Amino acid sequence: HADAAMYQVKYKGRNGVFFYDDELRQQSQNRLQLESELYKALKNDEMTLFYQPKINANTLKVEGFEALIRWIHPEKGMVSPADFIPVAEDSGLIIPMGKWVIKTACQQLQAWRQAGAEPITMAVNLSCHQFSDHQLLEAVEQIINETGVESELLEFEITESVLMQDAETAMRVLNEMKQMGMKLSVDDFGTGYSSMAYLKHFPLDVLKIDRSFVMDIPQDKQDITITTAIISLAKALELNVVAEGVETTEQLEFLRSCECDQIQGFLFSPPVPSEKAGPMIYKPFSV
Ligand code: C2E
Ligand code: MG
Ligand code: MG
Ligand code: MG
């Protein structure tokens, strides 16, 4: 079989398809380069966190922030996490990077709290490898002790696929996180491969409605139906519900009318550096 496969590859090559091989080689070279640049970036302090507010749908007060990583590349400028998180995941670099994110986010929250801010939450995204890392909980505990942050204000955002890949591990980690006082959110809810059963078994606190369902409200009737259903599901299960990617006042009005708890999106603010995020704590938004 192997010989046959090899022959086919060579045969294809001779028939002019070889340039796909070059493309593949180029791709893996780019990836290797990105990987080594990423490694240096972490060492050289090229990473920073931006913060996007989560706003109470009724009072329009900031109730928390989500920390989102940004890479300020010396030549390329800002690189999107969508482009480098997958590489960090594959290379294992996500573990030290993720710890840096949790620590920096906690330090920032603590700085705001010590400057007099009310209790607001700080959410950190956890990817697949981070979540299954055996040292995660230990690292989090250490960060909480070092920074003095109130664990009740720390929230982790996990996607459905992270929960589903190994339900037993997920259950154990979530239970421990819960015991430590942290809040747990399901990110991009409704887009992953998942089962409804996990909603009742896992100790969750928040559902975040994915942006793809919010985007075409109020024009798209199906999105209206799905969003309404997610909100009532969350209510029935006594979970808080947040809408991501809210960009228009029509979307806000709709979400308010179905009693969505919190709003996140460009309508109020994109993710911003801490200097711009801080003042939002004291000044409610208006529409
Ligand atoms: P996510 O956690 O679902 O974050 C929401 C993404 O939507 C963010 O993109 C945010 O900038 C964007 N967004 C927020 N509001 C709006 C809106 O109104 N309109 C539009 N068009 N977009 C909006 P970002 O920052 O590029 O992050 C992308 C993804 O990368 C995140 O999705 C998350 O999965 C991952 N990510 C970001 N930072 C981290 C991190 O520190 N650790 C890990 N593990 N993953 C991260
Ligand atoms: Mg998130
Ligand atoms: Mg999300
Ligand atoms: Mg999303």
Short mmCIF file of C-alpha atoms and ligand atoms in Angstrom, two decimals, residues 66 125 157 159 187-189 208-211 244 264, ligand 3:
data_model
loop_
_atom_site.label_atom_id
_atom_site.label_comp_id
_atom_site.label_asym_id
_atom_site.label_seq_id
_atom_site.Cartn_x
_atom_site.Cartn_y
_atom_site.Cartn_z
CA GLU A 66 -12.75 39.68 28.60
CA ASN A 125 -10.14 32.24 27.23
CA GLU A 157 -14.29 30.89 28.75
CA THR A 159 -15.78 26.29 23.93
CA ASP A 187 -17.94 30.49 24.59
CA ASP A 188 -19.35 30.53 21.03
CA PHE A 189 -22.37 28.63 22.32
CA LYS A 208 -22.17 33.18 25.46
CA ILE A 209 -24.32 33.30 22.35
CA ASP A 210 -22.03 33.12 19.34
CA ARG A 211 -21.66 36.20 17.18
CA GLU A 244 -21.27 38.40 21.64
CA GLN A 264 -20.51 42.47 24.38
MG MG B 3 -16.68 33.93 21.76
#
